[in-house]
PDB file of C-alpha atoms and ligand atoms in Angstrom:
ATOM      1  CA  MET A   1      -0.053   0.057   0.294  1.00 90.00           C
ATOM      2  CA  PRO A   2       1.262   3.395  -0.620  1.00 87.00           C
ATOM      3  CA  ASN A   3       0.766   4.784   2.895  1.00 87.00           C
ATOM      4  CA  PHE A   4       2.019   1.464   4.346  1.00 91.00           C
ATOM      5  CA  CYS A   5       3.245   2.010   8.304  1.00 92.00           C
ATOM      6  CA  PRO A   6       5.912  -0.539   9.623  1.00 93.00           C
ATOM      7  CA  ARG A   7       4.935   1.185  13.021  1.00 92.00           C
ATOM      8  CA  CYS A   8       1.231   0.000  12.717  1.00 91.00           C
ATOM      9  CA  PHE A   9       2.000  -3.619  10.846  1.00 93.00           C
ATOM     10  CA  TRP A  10       4.549  -3.760  13.870  1.00 94.00           C
ATOM     11  CA  LEU A  11       2.004  -3.366  16.694  1.00 91.00           C
ATOM     12  CA  LYS A  12      -0.494  -4.735  14.787  1.00 92.00           C
ATOM     13  CA  LEU A  13       1.315  -7.910  14.957  1.00 93.00           C
ATOM     14  CA  LYS A  14       2.386  -8.018  18.127  1.00 93.00           C
ATOM     15  CA  LEU A  15      -1.198  -7.358  19.585  1.00 91.00           C
ATOM     16  CA  ASN A  16      -2.456 -10.083  17.369  1.00 89.00           C
ATOM     17  CA  ASN A  17      -4.380  -7.673  15.005  1.00 85.00           C
ATOM     18  CA  LYS A  18      -6.482  -6.522  17.654  1.00 85.00           C
ATOM     19  CA  LEU A  19      -5.686  -2.832  17.698  1.00 81.00           C
ATOM     20  CA  PRO A  20      -8.318  -0.735  20.079  1.00 78.00           C
ATOM     21  CA  TYR A  21     -10.703   1.389  18.615  1.00 75.00           C
ATOM     22  CA  GLN A  22     -11.283  -0.754  15.191  1.00 75.00           C
ATOM     23  CA  ILE A  23     -14.774  -1.604  14.377  1.00 74.00           C
ATOM     24  CA  PHE A  24     -15.327  -3.481  11.466  1.00 74.00           C
ATOM     25  CA  PRO A  25     -19.358  -3.271  10.373  1.00 78.00           C
ATOM     26  CA  GLY A  26     -20.570  -7.163  10.313  1.00 84.00           C
ATOM     27  CA  ILE A  27     -22.938  -6.117   7.454  1.00 89.00           C
ATOM     28  CA  PHE A  28     -20.188  -6.169   4.596  1.00 89.00           C
ATOM     29  CA  SER A  29     -19.490  -9.980   5.349  1.00 88.00           C
ATOM     30  CA  SER A  30     -22.714 -10.895   6.028  1.00 92.00           C
ATOM     31  CA  ILE A  31     -23.352  -9.520   2.030  1.00 94.00           C
ATOM     32  CA  ASP A  32     -20.601 -11.704   0.895  1.00 92.00           C
ATOM     33  CA  SER A  33     -21.559 -14.640   2.773  1.00 93.00           C
ATOM     34  CA  TYR A  34     -25.294 -14.426   1.173  1.00 95.00           C
ATOM     35  CA  THR A  35     -23.247 -13.610  -2.270  1.00 96.00           C
ATOM     36  CA  LYS A  36     -21.706 -16.978  -1.811  1.00 96.00           C
ATOM     37  CA  GLN A  37     -24.829 -18.939  -0.810  1.00 97.00           C
ATOM     38  CA  ILE A  38     -26.434 -17.007  -4.250  1.00 97.00           C
ATOM     39  CA  VAL A  39     -23.769 -18.623  -6.750  1.00 98.00           C
ATOM     40  CA  HIS A  40     -23.820 -21.557  -5.087  1.00 98.00           C
ATOM     41  CA  GLY A  41     -27.490 -22.477  -5.005  1.00 98.00           C
ATOM     42  CA  HIS A  42     -28.044 -20.954  -8.447  1.00 98.00           C
ATOM     43  CA  PHE A  43     -25.320 -23.487  -9.614  1.00 98.00           C
ATOM     44  CA  ASP A  44     -27.061 -26.492  -7.023  1.00 98.00           C
ATOM     45  CA  CYS A  45     -30.500 -25.500  -8.349  1.00 98.00           C
ATOM     46  CA  ASN A  46     -29.802 -24.848 -12.262  1.00 97.00           C
ATOM     47  CA  SER A  47     -26.452 -26.359 -12.670  1.00 96.00           C
ATOM     48  CA  CYS A  48     -25.144 -23.285 -13.863  1.00 97.00           C
ATOM     49  CA  PHE A  49     -23.956 -19.766 -12.621  1.00 97.00           C
ATOM     50  CA  PRO A  50     -25.596 -16.594 -12.647  1.00 97.00           C
ATOM     51  CA  GLN A  51     -24.931 -14.707 -16.307  1.00 97.00           C
ATOM     52  CA  TRP A  52     -23.226 -12.174 -13.953  1.00 97.00           C
ATOM     53  CA  LEU A  53     -20.189 -13.931 -13.528  1.00 97.00           C
ATOM     54  CA  ASP A  54     -19.456 -15.021 -17.166  1.00 96.00           C
ATOM     55  CA  GLY A  55     -16.670 -12.992 -17.378  1.00 95.00           C
ATOM     56  CA  LEU A  56     -14.881 -15.793 -15.369  1.00 96.00           C
ATOM     57  CA  GLY A  57     -15.003 -17.846 -18.468  1.00 94.00           C
ATOM     58  CA  GLU A  58     -16.386 -21.166 -18.919  1.00 94.00           C
ATOM     59  CA  LEU A  59     -16.860 -22.799 -15.355  1.00 96.00           C
ATOM     60  CA  ALA A  60     -17.687 -26.416 -14.731  1.00 97.00           C
ATOM     61  CA  GLY A  61     -18.576 -26.032 -10.925  1.00 97.00           C
ATOM     62  CA  TYR A  62     -17.119 -24.874  -7.613  1.00 98.00           C
ATOM     63  CA  ARG A  63     -15.509 -25.992  -4.338  1.00 95.00           C
ATOM     64  CA  GLU A  64     -16.520 -25.300  -0.789  1.00 95.00           C
ATOM     65  CA  PRO A  65     -13.744 -22.856  -0.031  1.00 93.00           C
ATOM     66  CA  PRO A  66     -11.432 -24.262   2.522  1.00 93.00           C
ATOM     67  CA  HIS A  67     -11.630 -23.682   6.149  1.00 94.00           C
ATOM     68  CA  TYR A  68      -8.035 -21.705   7.194  1.00 94.00           C
ATOM     69  CA  SER A  69      -7.057 -24.343   9.320  1.00 94.00           C
ATOM     70  CA  LYS A  70      -6.660 -26.278   6.389  1.00 94.00           C
ATOM     71  CA  PHE A  71      -6.035 -23.636   3.730  1.00 96.00           C
ATOM     72  CA  LYS A  72      -2.207 -22.530   5.413  1.00 96.00           C
ATOM     73  CA  ILE A  73       1.227 -23.188   4.158  1.00 97.00           C
ATOM     74  CA  VAL A  74       4.751 -21.963   6.147  1.00 97.00           C
ATOM     75  CA  ASP A  75       6.978 -20.585   4.255  1.00 96.00           C
ATOM     76  CA  GLU A  76      10.405 -21.599   5.241  1.00 95.00           C
ATOM     77  CA  THR A  77      12.219 -18.781   4.157  1.00 96.00           C
ATOM     78  CA  SER A  78      10.332 -16.856   6.429  1.00 97.00           C
ATOM     79  CA  GLY A  79       8.877 -19.015   8.696  1.00 97.00           C
ATOM     80  CA  VAL A  80       5.876 -17.002   8.406  1.00 96.00           C
ATOM     81  CA  THR A  81       2.810 -18.889   8.603  1.00 96.00           C
ATOM     82  CA  LEU A  82       0.305 -17.625   5.692  1.00 96.00           C
ATOM     83  CA  TRP A  83      -3.582 -19.008   5.896  1.00 95.00           C
ATOM     84  CA  GLY A  84      -6.730 -17.572   4.585  1.00 95.00           C
ATOM     85  CA  THR A  85     -10.487 -18.403   3.325  1.00 95.00           C
ATOM     86  CA  PRO A  86     -10.997 -17.479  -0.264  1.00 96.00           C
ATOM     87  CA  ASP A  87     -14.675 -16.442  -1.001  1.00 96.00           C
ATOM     88  CA  GLY A  88     -14.959 -18.320  -3.940  1.00 97.00           C
ATOM     89  CA  VAL A  89     -13.073 -21.342  -5.611  1.00 98.00           C
ATOM     90  CA  PHE A  90     -14.303 -21.789  -9.177  1.00 98.00           C
ATOM     91  CA  MET A  91     -13.334 -25.039 -11.496  1.00 97.00           C
ATOM     92  CA  LYS A  92     -12.947 -24.455 -15.024  1.00 96.00           C
ATOM     93  CA  SER A  93     -13.200 -27.480 -17.687  1.00 92.00           C
ATOM     94  CA  ASP A  94      -9.588 -27.719 -18.175  1.00 94.00           C
ATOM     95  CA  GLY A  95      -9.393 -28.848 -14.361  1.00 95.00           C
ATOM     96  CA  SER A  96      -7.672 -25.725 -12.861  1.00 97.00           C
ATOM     97  CA  TYR A  97      -9.276 -23.270 -10.734  1.00 98.00           C
ATOM     98  CA  VAL A  98     -10.517 -19.419 -10.147  1.00 98.00           C
ATOM     99  CA  ILE A  99     -10.365 -18.015  -6.888  1.00 98.00           C
ATOM    100  CA  VAL A 100     -12.813 -14.807  -6.123  1.00 98.00           C
ATOM    101  CA  ASP A 101     -12.892 -12.497  -3.434  1.00 97.00           C
ATOM    102  CA  TYR A 102     -16.650 -10.992  -3.536  1.00 96.00           C
ATOM    103  CA  LYS A 103     -16.565  -6.638  -1.833  1.00 95.00           C
ATOM    104  CA  THR A 104     -19.903  -5.520  -1.365  1.00 93.00           C
ATOM    105  CA  ALA A 105     -18.882  -1.855  -2.901  1.00 92.00           C
ATOM    106  CA  LYS A 106     -18.690   0.511  -5.622  1.00 92.00           C
ATOM    107  CA  TYR A 107     -16.833  -0.405  -8.260  1.00 92.00           C
ATOM    108  CA  THR A 108     -13.777   2.188  -9.021  1.00 91.00           C
ATOM    109  CA  GLY A 109     -11.750  -0.089 -10.952  1.00 84.00           C
ATOM    110  CA  THR A 110      -8.287   0.529 -10.547  1.00 81.00           C
ATOM    111  CA  GLN A 111      -8.616   3.543  -8.463  1.00 85.00           C
ATOM    112  CA  ASP A 112      -9.889   1.417  -5.338  1.00 87.00           C
ATOM    113  CA  LYS A 113      -7.064   2.835  -2.800  1.00 91.00           C
ATOM    114  CA  LEU A 114      -6.993  -0.383  -1.524  1.00 93.00           C
ATOM    115  CA  MET A 115      -6.652  -2.785  -4.967  1.00 95.00           C
ATOM    116  CA  PRO A 116      -2.769  -3.346  -3.999  1.00 95.00           C
ATOM    117  CA  MET A 117      -4.264  -5.222  -1.031  1.00 95.00           C
ATOM    118  CA  TYR A 118      -6.472  -7.308  -2.929  1.00 96.00           C
ATOM    119  CA  GLN A 119      -3.936  -8.279  -5.309  1.00 97.00           C
ATOM    120  CA  VAL A 120      -1.398  -9.234  -2.647  1.00 97.00           C
ATOM    121  CA  GLN A 121      -4.647 -11.446  -0.917  1.00 97.00           C
ATOM    122  CA  LEU A 122      -5.634 -13.039  -4.170  1.00 98.00           C
ATOM    123  CA  ASN A 123      -2.003 -14.125  -4.716  1.00 98.00           C
ATOM    124  CA  ALA A 124      -1.494 -15.139  -1.693  1.00 98.00           C
ATOM    125  CA  TYR A 125      -4.571 -17.562  -2.159  1.00 98.00           C
ATOM    126  CA  ALA A 126      -3.189 -18.884  -5.260  1.00 98.00           C
ATOM    127  CA  MET A 127       0.534 -19.543  -3.758  1.00 97.00           C
ATOM    128  CA  ILE A 128      -1.744 -21.503  -0.393  1.00 98.00           C
ATOM    129  CA  GLY A 129      -3.519 -23.594  -2.987  1.00 97.00           C
ATOM    130  CA  GLU A 130      -0.764 -24.273  -5.273  1.00 96.00           C
ATOM    131  CA  MET A 131       1.584 -25.390  -1.989  1.00 95.00           C
ATOM    132  CA  CYS A 132      -0.662 -27.228  -0.293  1.00 94.00           C
ATOM    133  CA  GLY A 133      -2.117 -28.560  -2.979  1.00 93.00           C
ATOM    134  CA  ILE A 134      -5.976 -28.029  -1.980  1.00 93.00           C
ATOM    135  CA  VAL A 135      -6.411 -25.667  -5.128  1.00 96.00           C
ATOM    136  CA  LYS A 136      -4.251 -26.409  -8.251  1.00 95.00           C
ATOM    137  CA  PRO A 137      -3.189 -25.478 -10.421  1.00 97.00           C
ATOM    138  CA  VAL A 138      -4.641 -21.670 -10.440  1.00 98.00           C
ATOM    139  CA  SER A 139      -5.299 -20.267 -13.580  1.00 97.00           C
ATOM    140  CA  ASP A 140      -7.238 -16.831 -12.563  1.00 98.00           C
ATOM    141  CA  LEU A 141      -7.668 -14.558  -9.719  1.00 98.00           C
ATOM    142  CA  ALA A 142     -10.945 -11.790  -9.635  1.00 98.00           C
ATOM    143  CA  LEU A 143     -12.294  -9.357  -7.369  1.00 97.00           C
ATOM    144  CA  ILE A 144     -16.419  -9.426  -7.514  1.00 97.00           C
ATOM    145  CA  TYR A 145     -17.476  -5.968  -6.479  1.00 97.00           C
ATOM    146  CA  MET A 146     -21.723  -6.255  -5.455  1.00 96.00           C
ATOM    147  CA  GLU A 147     -22.323  -2.419  -6.248  1.00 96.00           C
ATOM    148  CA  PRO A 148     -25.715  -1.660  -4.524  1.00 95.00           C
ATOM    149  CA  VAL A 149     -27.867   0.130  -6.932  1.00 96.00           C
ATOM    150  CA  THR A 150     -29.139   2.617  -4.425  1.00 95.00           C
ATOM    151  CA  HIS A 151     -30.218   5.959  -7.193  1.00 95.00           C
ATOM    152  CA  ARG A 152     -33.827   7.391  -7.159  1.00 97.00           C
ATOM    153  CA  ASP A 153     -35.515   4.889  -9.896  1.00 97.00           C
ATOM    154  CA  ALA A 154     -34.713   2.202  -7.631  1.00 96.00           C
ATOM    155  CA  ALA A 155     -35.924   3.782  -4.399  1.00 96.00           C
ATOM    156  CA  ILE A 156     -39.356   4.529  -5.892  1.00 97.00           C
ATOM    157  CA  ASP A 157     -39.688   1.126  -7.653  1.00 96.00           C
ATOM    158  CA  VAL A 158     -42.442  -0.171  -6.174  1.00 97.00           C
ATOM    159  CA  SER A 159     -41.309  -4.223  -6.943  1.00 96.00           C
ATOM    160  CA  ASN A 160     -38.799  -3.303  -4.037  1.00 96.00           C
ATOM    161  CA  TYR A 161     -41.291  -2.695  -1.245  1.00 97.00           C
ATOM    162  CA  ARG A 162     -41.823  -5.075   1.469  1.00 96.00           C
ATOM    163  CA  ASP A 163     -44.204  -5.652   3.841  1.00 97.00           C
ATOM    164  CA  GLY A 164     -41.491  -5.817   6.466  1.00 97.00           C
ATOM    165  CA  GLY A 165     -38.593  -3.857   4.529  1.00 97.00           C
ATOM    166  CA  PHE A 166     -37.549  -3.111   1.548  1.00 97.00           C
ATOM    167  CA  ALA A 167     -35.093  -5.457  -1.291  1.00 97.00           C
ATOM    168  CA  MET A 168     -32.382  -3.703  -2.746  1.00 96.00           C
ATOM    169  CA  GLU A 169     -30.586  -5.016  -6.025  1.00 96.00           C
ATOM    170  CA  PHE A 170     -26.648  -5.406  -6.543  1.00 97.00           C
ATOM    171  CA  THR A 171     -25.090  -5.031  -9.500  1.00 97.00           C
ATOM    172  CA  ALA A 172     -22.029  -7.380 -10.071  1.00 97.00           C
ATOM    173  CA  ASN A 173     -18.335  -5.657 -11.540  1.00 97.00           C
ATOM    174  CA  ILE A 174     -15.756  -8.448 -12.288  1.00 97.00           C
ATOM    175  CA  HIS A 175     -12.080  -6.931 -12.243  1.00 97.00           C
ATOM    176  CA  ARG A 176      -9.571  -9.613 -12.946  1.00 97.00           C
ATOM    177  CA  ILE A 177      -6.075  -9.806 -11.072  1.00 97.00           C
ATOM    178  CA  GLU A 178      -2.699 -10.498 -12.580  1.00 97.00           C
ATOM    179  CA  LEU A 179      -1.731 -13.817 -11.011  1.00 98.00           C
ATOM    180  CA  ASN A 180       1.786 -13.511  -9.724  1.00 97.00           C
ATOM    181  CA  THR A 181       2.686 -15.438  -6.769  1.00 97.00           C
ATOM    182  CA  SER A 182       6.017 -14.079  -6.477  1.00 97.00           C
ATOM    183  CA  VAL A 183       5.359 -11.130  -5.133  1.00 96.00           C
ATOM    184  CA  ILE A 184       4.307 -13.056  -1.810  1.00 97.00           C
ATOM    185  CA  PRO A 185       7.813 -14.491  -0.824  1.00 97.00           C
ATOM    186  CA  GLY A 186       9.211 -11.098  -0.452  1.00 97.00           C
ATOM    187  CA  LEU A 187       6.419  -9.550   1.603  1.00 97.00           C
ATOM    188  CA  LEU A 188       6.625 -11.980   3.687  1.00 97.00           C
ATOM    189  CA  ALA A 189      10.323 -11.867   4.446  1.00 97.00           C
ATOM    190  CA  LYS A 190       9.372  -8.204   5.005  1.00 97.00           C
ATOM    191  CA  THR A 191       6.610  -9.249   7.353  1.00 97.00           C
ATOM    192  CA  ARG A 192       9.187 -11.416   9.101  1.00 97.00           C
ATOM    193  CA  GLU A 193      12.136  -8.346   9.498  1.00 97.00           C
ATOM    194  CA  ILE A 194       9.255  -5.758  11.063  1.00 97.00           C
ATOM    195  CA  TYR A 195       8.201  -8.193  13.214  1.00 96.00           C
ATOM    196  CA  GLU A 196      11.760  -9.059  14.798  1.00 97.00           C
ATOM    197  CA  LEU A 197      12.471  -5.528  15.963  1.00 96.00           C
ATOM    198  CA  SER A 198      12.363  -5.187  19.107  1.00 94.00           C
ATOM    199  CA  GLN A 199      10.790  -1.738  19.029  1.00 93.00           C
ATOM    200  CA  ALA A 200       8.038  -0.360  17.734  1.00 91.00           C
ATOM    201  CA  PRO A 201       9.533   1.607  14.252  1.00 92.00           C
ATOM    202  CA  SER A 202       8.684   5.779  13.690  1.00 88.00           C
ATOM    203  CA  SER A 203       5.608   7.056  13.209  1.00 85.00           C
ATOM    204  CA  ARG A 204       4.580   7.391   9.185  1.00 85.00           C
ATOM    205  CA  ASP A 205       5.292  11.389   8.120  1.00 83.00           C
ATOM    206  CA  GLY A 206       1.955  13.256   8.750  1.00 80.00           C
ATOM    207  CA  CYS A 207       0.037  10.642  10.488  1.00 85.00           C
ATOM    208  CA  LYS A 208      -2.425  12.515  12.440  1.00 85.00           C
ATOM    209  CA  GLU A 209      -3.217   9.669  14.713  1.00 84.00           C
ATOM    210  CA  CYS A 210      -0.274   8.855  16.413  1.00 84.00           C
ATOM    211  CA  LEU A 211       0.315  12.819  16.832  1.00 84.00           C
ATOM    212  CA  LEU A 212      -2.863  12.631  18.630  1.00 85.00           C
ATOM    213  CA  LEU A 213      -2.059   9.330  20.938  1.00 82.00           C
ATOM    214  CA  ASP A 214       1.107  11.353  22.158  1.00 80.00           C
ATOM    215  CA  ALA A 215      -1.053  14.287  22.829  1.00 81.00           C
ATOM    216  CA  MET A 216      -3.642  11.789  24.527  1.00 80.00           C
ATOM    217  CA  VAL A 217      -0.581  10.688  26.448  1.00 79.00           C
ATOM    218  CA  ASP A 218       0.641  13.717  27.224  1.00 80.00           C
ATOM    219  CA  VAL A 219      -2.817  15.526  28.419  1.00 77.00           C
ATOM    220  CA  VAL A 220      -3.395  11.770  30.723  1.00 74.00           C
ATOM    221  CA  ASN A 221      -0.033  12.442  32.267  1.00 75.00           C
ATOM    222  CA  ARG A 222      -0.401  16.461  32.546  1.00 75.00           C
ATOM    223  CA  SER A 223      -4.400  15.650  33.605  1.00 64.00           C
ATOM    224  CA  GLY A 224      -5.480  18.061  30.979  1.00 57.00           C
ATOM    225  CA  ILE A 225      -7.766  17.704  27.959  1.00 57.00           C
ATOM    226  CA  LEU A 226      -7.592  21.326  26.595  1.00 55.00           C
ATOM    227  CA  GLU A 227      -4.597  20.843  24.307  1.00 57.00           C
ATOM    228  CA  PHE A 228      -5.837  17.294  23.004  1.00 55.00           C
ATOM    229  CA  ARG A 229      -8.977  18.766  21.783  1.00 59.00           C
ATOM    230  CA  GLU A 230      -7.166  21.520  20.531  1.00 62.00           C
ATOM    231  CA  LEU A 231      -5.346  19.076  18.247  1.00 60.00           C
ATOM    232  CA  ALA A 232      -8.712  16.910  17.750  1.00 60.00           C
ATOM    233  CA  ASP A 233     -10.297  20.056  16.233  1.00 64.00           C
ATOM    234  CA  GLU A 234      -7.626  20.619  14.059  1.00 60.00           C
TER     235      GLU A 234
HETATM  236  S1  LIG B 301       1.585   6.404  12.084  1.00 88.17           S
HETATM  237 FE1  LIG B 301      -0.700   6.518  11.840  1.00 88.17          FE
HETATM  238  S2  LIG B 301      -0.494   4.279  10.685  1.00 88.17           S
HETATM  239 FE2  LIG B 301       1.645   4.427  11.759  1.00 88.17          FE
HETATM  240  S3  LIG B 301       1.386   3.389  13.570  1.00 88.17           S
HETATM  241 FE3  LIG B 301       0.741   5.587  14.020  1.00 88.17          FE
HETATM  242  S4  LIG B 301      -1.421   6.218  13.760  1.00 88.17           S
HETATM  243 FE4  LIG B 301      -0.607   4.005  12.681  1.00 88.17          FE
END
């Protein structure tokens, strides 16, 4: 990521990825999980996938994404354990696999600020699948953005009204990710290097959060709140 901060990463590693003040709304993972059920259910009932997946090419079937307790590898050079659970794993007629990740978000193509992270995420799945042999060979990777349809026409369409609430449509956009697992070993080596630091690296230049934290500690030490408020208001 362009704004990668080694200090933040070090803190996350040392705190087992449990930082304070982190709230991720559960609704997104619920919708991603529902998308997966729609896709699998469509294939189970109709022996084909929804038309909006046509951009993935000819798919012969799917397999239930492996649980992260099985879908994992240990990188021998760095000693880092890499694991995860892909959202979707599809079989192509040539026997290779397509790994996908569902994103509930507006599709902005390469403008998505998190794209570098998603590229690594999907290539990490490909590397795990190939190395542990559960999903092998991998021939394609893709993000599938499910974009909520929220324009006024949809809002006044009576077919979306329900007695107990309303229905919301989602439009699918497929974004291919280049298959390039060669980037992963270097990132694992970097992870090990940061993890082994005995002290947190310096703060990223210009990040206001660490300045606020320093101010908070300072304020607590001096038992006043005025300076912190001034900084927070800037
Ligand atoms: S500088 Fe910003 S990104 Fe880095 S540790 Fe501090 S709050 Fe996190």
